[in-house]
C-alpha atoms as one frame of an Amber mdcrd trajectory, in Angstrom:
protein
 -26.540 -26.481  71.292 -23.584 -26.423  73.651 -21.169 -27.250  70.859 -22.446
 -24.330  68.785 -21.894 -21.855  71.600 -18.280 -22.893  72.029 -17.534 -22.637
  68.295 -19.241 -19.245  68.092 -17.118 -17.877  70.922 -13.966 -19.203  69.253
 -14.915 -17.509  65.998 -15.601 -14.231  67.799 -12.212 -14.344  69.524 -10.362
 -15.202  66.289 -11.966 -12.231  64.532 -10.156  -9.890  66.869  -6.755 -11.555
  66.516  -4.597  -9.732  63.854  -2.533 -11.876  61.476   1.119 -12.024  62.292
   3.109  -9.303  60.489   5.198 -10.697  57.652   8.889 -10.855  58.164  10.609
  -7.867  56.423  13.279 -10.175  55.071  10.585 -12.313  53.440   8.872  -9.362
  51.733  12.204  -7.883  50.643  13.239 -11.212  49.110   9.940 -11.551  47.259
  10.225  -8.019  45.899  13.814  -8.469  44.752  12.902 -11.762  43.069   9.875
 -10.203  41.353  11.826  -7.172  40.112  14.522  -9.480  38.754  11.919 -11.441
  36.779  10.358  -8.184  35.570  13.711  -6.920  34.299  14.192 -10.213  32.450
  10.829  -9.754  30.729   9.053 -12.549  32.624   6.052 -10.401  33.478   3.754
 -13.317  34.287   6.260 -14.828  36.729   6.924 -11.457  38.335   3.180 -10.849
  38.633   2.649 -14.113  40.552   5.252 -13.151  43.135   3.944  -9.605  43.427
   0.416 -10.874  44.062   1.799 -12.974  46.904   3.658  -9.955  48.233   0.632
  -7.627  48.129  -1.435 -10.239  49.956   1.246 -10.388  52.676   1.590  -6.607
  52.915  -1.057  -4.240  51.620   1.110  -1.188  52.244   4.138  -1.978  50.122
   3.955   0.744  47.487   6.790  -0.694  45.373   5.006  -4.027  45.036   1.858
  -2.325  43.725   3.961  -0.237  41.324   5.674  -3.247  39.766   2.427  -5.206
  39.783   0.859  -2.379  37.783   3.755  -2.448  35.303   3.467  -6.223  34.877
  -0.272  -6.016  34.237   0.335  -3.176  31.777   2.731  -5.278  29.696   0.431
  -8.302  29.952  -2.518  -6.264  28.684  -4.463  -6.335  31.962  -5.069  -2.602
  31.786  -7.818  -2.278  34.406  -5.724  -4.209  36.940  -2.686  -2.127  36.003
  -4.566   1.098  36.631  -5.858  -0.166  39.980  -2.361  -1.136  41.160  -0.693
   2.082  39.976  -3.353   4.177  41.686  -2.733   2.187  44.880   1.013   2.853
  44.609   0.362   6.610  44.156  -1.990   6.668  47.146   0.694   5.038  49.298
   3.444   7.402  48.122   2.036  10.435  46.291   5.433  12.095  46.135   7.028
   9.376  44.007   7.670  10.714  40.484   7.686   7.345  38.721   4.423   6.118
  40.219   2.560   9.153  38.926   4.423   9.297  35.618   3.629   5.629  34.817
  -0.022   6.250  35.655  -0.019   9.130  33.135   1.544   6.833  30.523  -1.238
   4.310  31.169  -3.895   6.990  30.677  -2.286   8.052  27.392  -2.008   4.457
  26.185  -5.682   3.829  26.918  -6.863   6.880  24.921  -7.538   9.098  27.913
  -5.267  12.050  27.153  -7.251  14.430  29.368  -6.422  12.352  32.457  -2.788
  12.035  31.371  -2.563  15.820  31.001  -3.910  16.307  34.523  -1.222  14.042
  35.973   1.599  15.645  33.957   0.505  19.163  34.863   0.487  18.212  38.554
   3.910  16.600  38.190   5.294  19.807  36.679   4.326  21.681  39.838   6.606
  19.367  41.802   9.268  18.818  39.131   9.363  22.066  37.059  12.823  21.378
  35.628  11.957  17.988  34.139  12.001  18.701  30.386  10.586  15.289  29.465
   7.316  16.218  31.149   6.984  19.218  28.832   7.606  17.046  25.767   4.958
  14.566  26.925   2.491  17.418  27.326   3.276  18.735  23.841   2.373  15.335
  22.396  -0.853  15.123  24.405  -1.898  18.683  23.548  -1.398  17.778  19.907
  -3.642  14.752  20.335  -6.275  16.948  21.984  -6.015  19.605  19.263  -4.778
  22.427  21.525  -2.224  24.410  19.481  -2.103  27.338  21.930  -1.229  24.984
  24.786   1.501  23.454  22.627   2.997  26.865  21.881   2.896  27.868  25.552
   4.606  24.634  26.546   7.282  25.101  23.885   8.002  28.540  25.339   8.406
  26.940  28.773  10.843  24.404  27.298  12.913  27.264  25.864  12.944  28.923
  29.292  13.938  25.747  31.139  16.347  24.079  28.687  17.227  26.801  26.189
  16.380  26.970  22.503  16.743  23.871  20.356  16.290  22.932  16.732  13.612
  20.355  17.587  11.468  22.855  19.504  11.900  25.426  16.727  10.637  22.937
  14.133   7.660  21.879  16.252   6.708  25.537  16.763   7.023  26.159  13.013
   4.818  23.171  12.152   2.130  24.140  14.691   1.980  27.710  13.435   1.932
  26.582   9.797  -0.845  24.081  10.404  -2.986  26.759  12.044  -2.630  29.046
   9.019  -0.071  31.408  10.576   2.528  31.062   7.822   4.105  34.490   8.310
   4.446  33.994  12.054   5.788  30.491  11.464   8.495  31.752   9.103   9.342
  34.606  11.486   9.859  32.059  14.290  12.498  30.307  12.162  14.139  33.628
  11.310  14.359  34.425  15.017  15.921  31.043  15.757  18.320  31.430  12.844
  19.611  34.757  14.185  21.068  33.031  17.235  21.737  29.515  15.957  22.853
  27.910  12.726  20.919  24.871  11.577  20.929  23.176   8.182  17.475  21.778
   8.871  15.956  25.141   9.759  17.585  26.867   6.787  16.400  24.135   4.437
  12.832  24.403   5.725  13.013  28.140   5.195  14.091  27.434   1.641  11.134
  25.081   1.197   8.782  27.787   2.466  10.104  30.283  -0.069  10.005  27.734
  -2.877   6.360  26.967  -2.131   5.674  30.661  -2.801   7.718  30.545  -6.041
  10.357  32.835  -4.525  13.060  30.703  -6.083  15.961  33.138  -5.641  15.381
  33.384  -1.892  14.842  29.630  -1.690  18.168  29.036  -3.426  19.891  31.380
  -0.978  18.551  29.507   2.042  19.486  26.151   0.518  22.988  27.505  -0.088
  23.253  28.639   3.541  22.085  25.193   4.681  24.733  23.509   2.535  27.343
  25.874   3.928  26.502  24.405   7.354  26.337  20.817   6.113  27.686  20.399
   2.563  25.817  17.129   1.974  22.562  17.930   3.759  20.116  15.912   1.655
  16.934  18.062   1.947  18.887  21.149   0.871  20.394  19.310  -2.097  16.931
  18.134  -3.035  15.482  21.641  -2.670  18.247  23.119  -4.795  17.588  20.623
  -7.571  13.886  21.496  -7.461  14.670  25.210  -7.896  16.674  24.456 -11.035
  13.956  22.153 -12.343  11.344  24.893 -11.905  13.628  27.306 -13.722  14.141
  24.742 -16.509  17.871  25.082 -15.888  18.342  21.431 -16.700  22.173  21.256
 -16.652  22.201  22.514 -13.049  19.132  20.473 -12.208  20.777  17.213 -13.201
  23.979  18.214 -11.403  22.097  18.960  -8.172  19.933  15.845  -8.486  23.086
  13.774  -8.938  24.602  15.315  -5.797  21.472  14.379  -3.849  21.452  10.790
  -5.120  25.158  10.404  -4.364  24.890  11.877  -0.863  25.389   9.407   1.940
  23.188  11.581   4.132  20.090  10.526   2.162  18.687   7.056   2.763  17.857
   4.546   0.047  14.131   4.877   0.723  14.299   8.663   0.346  16.265   8.373
  -2.895  13.815   5.809  -4.238  10.887   8.119  -3.540  12.669  10.915  -5.383
  13.556   8.833  -8.444  10.065   7.329  -8.625   8.396  10.724  -8.323  10.704
  12.268 -10.928   9.913   9.562 -13.472   6.181   9.377 -12.757   5.622  13.124
 -12.995   7.874  13.850 -15.947   6.471  14.520 -19.378   7.303  11.749 -21.908
   9.049  14.354 -24.052  11.253  15.320 -21.110  12.268  11.689 -20.613  12.898
  11.255 -24.330  14.946  14.453 -24.671  17.031  13.929 -21.540  17.373  10.160
 -21.566  21.209  10.171 -21.315  21.031  12.501 -18.299  18.370  10.343 -16.654
  20.514   7.274 -17.340  23.356   8.973 -15.482  21.077   9.714 -12.523  19.939
   6.099 -12.526  23.552   4.911 -12.500  24.343   7.151  -9.514  21.214   5.932
  -7.724  22.096   2.282  -8.345  25.729   2.676  -7.300  24.695   3.797  -3.798
  22.964   0.462  -3.085  23.680  -1.892  -6.003  22.168  -4.930  -4.314  19.147
  -3.313  -2.683  15.917  -5.005  -3.758  13.907  -1.786  -4.068  16.678  -0.120
  -6.079  16.849  -3.072  -8.486  13.065  -3.064  -8.940  12.993   0.702  -9.523
  15.862   0.560 -12.016  14.309  -2.408 -13.813  10.992  -0.581 -14.134  12.795
   2.493 -15.492  14.674   0.542 -18.143  11.536  -1.339 -19.109   9.487   1.871
 -19.426  12.206   3.371 -21.639  12.216   0.251 -23.859  15.515  -1.265 -22.723
  14.120  -4.723 -22.004  17.490  -6.453 -21.758  18.733  -4.042 -19.071  15.391
  -4.305 -17.315  15.670  -8.088 -17.348  19.168  -7.916 -15.855  17.828  -5.909
 -12.905  14.784  -8.117 -12.334  16.841 -11.298 -12.702  19.520 -10.059 -10.278
  16.846  -9.116  -7.761  15.245 -12.529  -8.086  18.596 -14.305  -7.615  19.703
 -12.178  -4.678  16.380 -12.517  -2.868  14.926 -15.922  -3.770  12.959 -15.889
  -0.504  11.116 -12.718  -1.608   7.735 -13.489  -3.147   7.481 -10.005  -4.667
  10.900 -10.342  -6.337   9.844 -13.655  -7.850   6.482 -12.361  -9.077   8.034
  -9.226 -10.607  10.451 -11.420 -12.520   7.521 -13.592 -13.635   5.721 -10.473
 -14.905   8.849  -9.480 -16.806   8.999 -12.877 -18.502   5.331 -12.551 -19.472
   5.827  -9.085 -20.956   8.919 -10.335 -22.786   6.912 -13.296 -24.127   9.665
 -15.654 -22.974   7.327 -18.613 -22.557  10.002 -21.284 -22.157  11.695 -19.412
 -19.317   8.270 -18.731 -17.809   7.561 -22.469 -17.663  10.642 -23.288 -15.596
  10.456 -20.159 -13.411   6.796 -20.783 -12.598   7.450 -24.390 -11.628  10.384
 -23.427  -9.437   8.334 -20.623  -7.897   5.530 -23.014  -6.973   8.071 -25.392
  -5.467   9.387 -22.605  -3.228   5.964 -21.078  -2.524   3.475 -23.963  -2.638
   0.756 -21.802  -1.110   0.751 -19.476  -4.152  -1.504 -20.739  -6.941  -0.448
 -17.840  -9.190   2.722 -19.682 -10.167   0.709 -22.547 -11.624  -1.597 -20.047
 -13.356   1.456 -18.497 -14.992   2.718 -21.894 -16.053  -0.660 -22.637 -17.615
  -0.486 -19.244 -19.334   2.931 -20.153 -20.770   1.567 -23.424 -22.177  -1.410
 -21.523 -23.612   0.891 -19.147 -25.487   2.910 -22.111 -26.732  -0.478 -23.472
 -27.944  -0.062 -26.586 -25.819  -3.612 -26.479 -24.502  -3.719 -29.977 -22.923
  -0.665 -29.117 -20.791  -2.247 -25.801 -19.837  -5.329 -27.698 -18.646  -3.105
 -30.073 -16.655  -1.677 -27.108 -14.703  -5.205 -25.964 -13.904  -6.010 -29.475
 -12.695  -3.041 -29.230 -10.310  -4.611 -26.067  -8.894  -7.973 -27.792  -8.428
  -6.257 -30.646  -6.585  -4.029 -28.385  -4.484  -6.503 -25.670  -3.492  -9.824
 -27.457  -2.937 -11.129 -24.974  -0.375 -10.214 -21.698  -2.079 -13.412 -20.505
  -3.751 -11.849 -17.537  -5.548  -8.919 -19.537  -6.909 -11.177 -22.369  -8.048
 -13.581 -19.981  -9.791 -10.750 -18.431 -11.822  -9.318 -21.868 -12.520 -12.572
 -23.306 -13.855 -13.034 -20.171 -15.952  -9.615 -20.672 -17.551 -10.193 -24.365
 -18.073 -13.497 -23.646 -19.804 -11.775 -21.304 -22.256  -9.113 -23.922 -23.001
 -11.660 -26.697 -23.587 -13.424 -24.394 -26.042 -10.146 -23.820 -27.898  -9.781
 -27.594 -28.134 -13.268 -27.769 -29.641 -14.736 -29.611 -26.686 -17.816 -27.446
 -26.067 -19.465 -29.977 -23.759 -16.523 -29.932 -21.339 -16.175 -26.162 -21.672
 -19.793 -25.550 -20.664 -19.607 -28.119 -17.875 -16.531 -26.362 -16.482 -18.177
 -22.947 -16.726 -21.103 -24.364 -14.728 -18.650 -25.423 -12.004 -17.298 -21.886
 -11.886 -20.780 -20.367 -11.695 -21.744 -22.778  -8.948 -18.966 -21.202  -6.883
 -19.693 -17.631  -8.007 -22.937 -17.158  -9.902 -22.199 -13.502 -10.729 -18.672
 -13.883 -12.058 -18.735 -11.485 -15.011 -15.836 -13.037 -16.950 -17.341 -16.520
 -16.828 -20.816 -15.276 -17.699 -19.478 -13.328 -20.676 -17.357 -16.116 -22.160
 -20.049 -18.743 -21.598 -22.643 -16.505 -23.263 -20.390 -15.632 -26.206 -19.523
 -19.215 -27.035 -23.188 -20.238 -26.796 -24.186 -17.510 -29.240 -21.405 -18.464
 -31.663 -22.899 -21.952 -31.762 -26.437 -20.558 -31.860 -27.348 -22.574 -28.791
 -29.644 -21.558 -25.950 -29.688 -17.904 -27.049 -32.120 -16.882 -24.320 -29.762
 -18.169 -21.625 -26.831 -16.531 -23.405 -28.600 -13.153 -23.420 -29.514 -13.441
 -19.760 -25.910 -14.240 -18.738 -24.529 -11.487 -20.942 -26.868  -8.893 -19.464
 -25.747  -9.892 -15.977 -22.105  -9.472 -16.985 -22.794  -5.996 -18.403 -24.690
  -5.011 -15.261 -21.626  -6.003 -13.225 -19.213  -4.106 -15.488 -21.153  -1.627
 -17.644 -18.014  -0.016 -19.087 -16.351  -3.217 -20.284 -16.155  -3.055 -24.094
 -15.770  -6.831 -24.436 -18.911  -7.532 -22.434 -20.844  -4.868 -24.338 -19.723
  -6.477 -27.586 -20.998  -9.891 -26.455 -24.411  -8.523 -25.522 -24.655  -6.450
 -28.683 -23.760  -9.436 -30.869 -26.276 -11.709 -29.147 -29.000  -9.093 -29.659
 -27.988  -8.760 -33.324 -28.215 -12.514 -33.827 -31.636 -12.440 -32.182 -32.774
  -9.722 -34.605 -32.736  -6.853 -32.093 -30.410  -4.594 -34.084 -31.506  -1.236
 -32.685 -30.807  -2.278 -29.099 -27.591  -3.931 -30.237 -26.439  -0.612 -31.738
 -26.916   1.117 -28.370 -24.507  -1.292 -26.673 -21.950  -1.077 -29.479 -21.976
   2.732 -29.328 -21.134   2.447 -25.641 -18.423  -0.100 -26.388 -16.792   2.418
 -28.758 -16.461   4.836 -25.824 -14.647   2.313 -23.632 -11.923   0.889 -25.845
 -13.925  -0.961 -28.498 -12.227   1.011 -31.292  -9.008  -0.858 -30.523 -10.476
  -4.329 -31.204 -10.989  -5.588 -34.756 -13.732  -8.051 -33.746 -15.803  -5.418
 -31.939 -15.450  -2.992 -34.861 -16.472  -5.720 -37.306 -19.501  -6.661 -35.215
 -20.603  -3.030 -34.983 -20.235  -2.613 -38.751 -22.427  -5.687 -39.313 -25.120
  -4.212 -37.053 -24.959  -0.887 -38.932 -25.133  -2.736 -42.248 -28.230  -4.601
 -41.067 -29.816  -1.263 -40.102 -29.064   0.162 -43.558 -26.473   2.663 -42.287
 -24.034   1.707 -45.048 -21.697   4.705 -44.983 -21.146   4.405 -41.248 -20.726
   0.643 -41.615 -17.929   1.278 -44.182 -16.176   3.584 -41.696 -16.112   0.941
 -38.988 -15.127  -1.839 -41.380 -12.181   0.251 -42.548 -11.200   0.706 -38.887
 -11.545  -3.048 -38.352  -9.201  -3.760 -41.273  -6.576  -1.406 -39.796  -6.734
  -3.309 -36.468  -6.749  -6.778 -38.065  -3.001  -6.850 -38.675  -2.538 -10.275
 -37.094  -5.348 -11.833 -39.106  -7.613 -12.287 -36.094 -10.572 -12.266 -38.510
  -9.397 -14.305 -41.546 -12.329 -13.569 -43.857 -12.723  -9.899 -42.943 -11.674
  -8.231 -46.192 -13.458 -10.703 -48.456 -16.652 -10.378 -46.435 -16.439  -6.574
 -46.539 -16.032  -6.676 -50.307 -19.074  -8.926 -50.522 -21.094  -6.491 -48.403
 -19.942  -3.500 -50.465 -20.880  -5.266 -53.689 -24.371  -5.911 -52.397 -24.669
  -2.232 -51.465 -23.588  -1.119 -54.944 -26.126  -3.449 -56.545
C-alpha cells in the first residue's frame, strides 16, 4: 500500500514535466539529411528520418511537407494528405505546401478540392500563370467549358496572348458546338500574331466545310511562315486529292513525306491511311506515283522497323513479293530481338509457300523465343505442306512436352495432331487425340467438326458425329465448313430436307468457293429430285475443282446425269 502511493506520486509529478526541447542543430541535421535522401530518390530512407524529426518536433512545417512528398511517391496517399495538411496548417502562407496539396487532390481524383486550393492560391499569387494552366486542366476534367474560357482570358491579361492559349480556346469552343465563334477567335489571334499552327488549323476548318480554295490559301500562308510545316503540307495535299488534281497531290504528298518536321509515326499513319482508303483502281492507275511516295517515305528512315513493315505490306499487297520479302527480311535481320518482326517474316514465308525457309526460320525463332509455341506450330505447318506428316507430328509432340500447363496451346496442338494422324490413315490415334483435345476444351468447334466429319466418312458412330457437329454449328453458325459437315451427316442419315437447309446457309457464308461443299449440296439436291438445281451446283463444283481435290467428281456427275436421262 505504501509502495503504491509513492509510485503514484512519482507518476503524477512526471506527467507535469515537459520533455526537453530538441537541440536545433539536431533537427536541422536530420532535415538536411532527409532532404538529401529525398532528392536522391530514396523516399523510404528520407521518410524514416522525417518520422524521427516529426516525433522530436511537432511544429516543424518543412518536415511535414517533405514527409508528405515521400508518402506521395511511396503510394501512401492518406498519410501524404495528412502530412501536407499539417504543413499548411503550420504555415498557410507557403505557396508550395498548398500547391502540393492541390496536386495530391488532383492525383486522387478529387478535382473539386484541387480547384478550391488553386483558386485560393490565385488570390495570393495572381501573377502565377502556372496556376491558371492547372485550373484549365481541372475545369476540363470537371466539364466546365465556361470556366476554362474565363481562365484563358485571365491568362491573356496576365501573360499576353499565346499560340497555346489560342488553340485551347479554339478547341473548347469547337467542342461545345460554337464553330463560328471558334474560327473567329483564331482570326482575331491571327490579326496580331503570325502562327503556322493557327493558320493550318484554320485551313483544316475550311477544308472540313469543303471550302477548298480558302483552305488552300490558309495552308499557303502557314507555309509562308514555316515552309516545311508538316500539317500544312498534309492539308495542301488533301485539297489536291479532293480536287482530283493528282499531279499536285502527289507533289504535295511527297513534300510532306520528305519534310523533316514530320515524325516517322506521323508519316506512317499517313501512308497507311492513304493505302487503306484508296480505291483499288486508284492504286492500279497510279502505281508508279505511289512507288515514288513509298521511296521518299522509306528514305527518311530506311532502317526503321515500322517503315520496313509498312513498305513490305505495300509491296506485298501490290503483288511485288520479292520486294516485300526484302523489306521483311531486312526488318527481321535488323531487329532479331523483336518478336513481331520475326513473326511477320514467318507470315511472309507462309504466304510465299517457302516451306524449306520456314523450317529453319521457325526453329531459330523457337530457339530465340522458347516461350512462343507458335514457332513450333509453324514448323509443323511447313512439314505438313512438304507432306512429311510424321515430322509434323514430332513438332507437335515437342509442344506437348514444352507447354504442359497451357490449356489453349495443348488443345490446338492435339487438334492438329488428330488431323495429321487421320492423314496417315491412323483413325484410332486420330480419335484418341481428338478426345484429349476435348477433355481440355469440350466445346472446341474446330475439334468437334473435324472429329465428326471423319467419323461420318467412315460411317462410324453417326449419332455421336451429329451431336458434335450440331455443337460446332451452334458455336459458329456462319461457318460454311461446319454447316457442310452437319448437312453431310444429315444426308448420310437420310435427313435430306434438313440437310438442304444447312447447305443453303453454307452457300451464303462462303460455301460457293469450295468444291467439296458444292458437290455435297448437289448430292443432297439430287437425292431430293431437284435435278436441274443439282446440275447447277455440280457445274460450280467442277469450276472450283481445278486442283483435283475431288478426283472422281466429273465421272460421278456424268453417272448421275445418265441416271437422270434414263
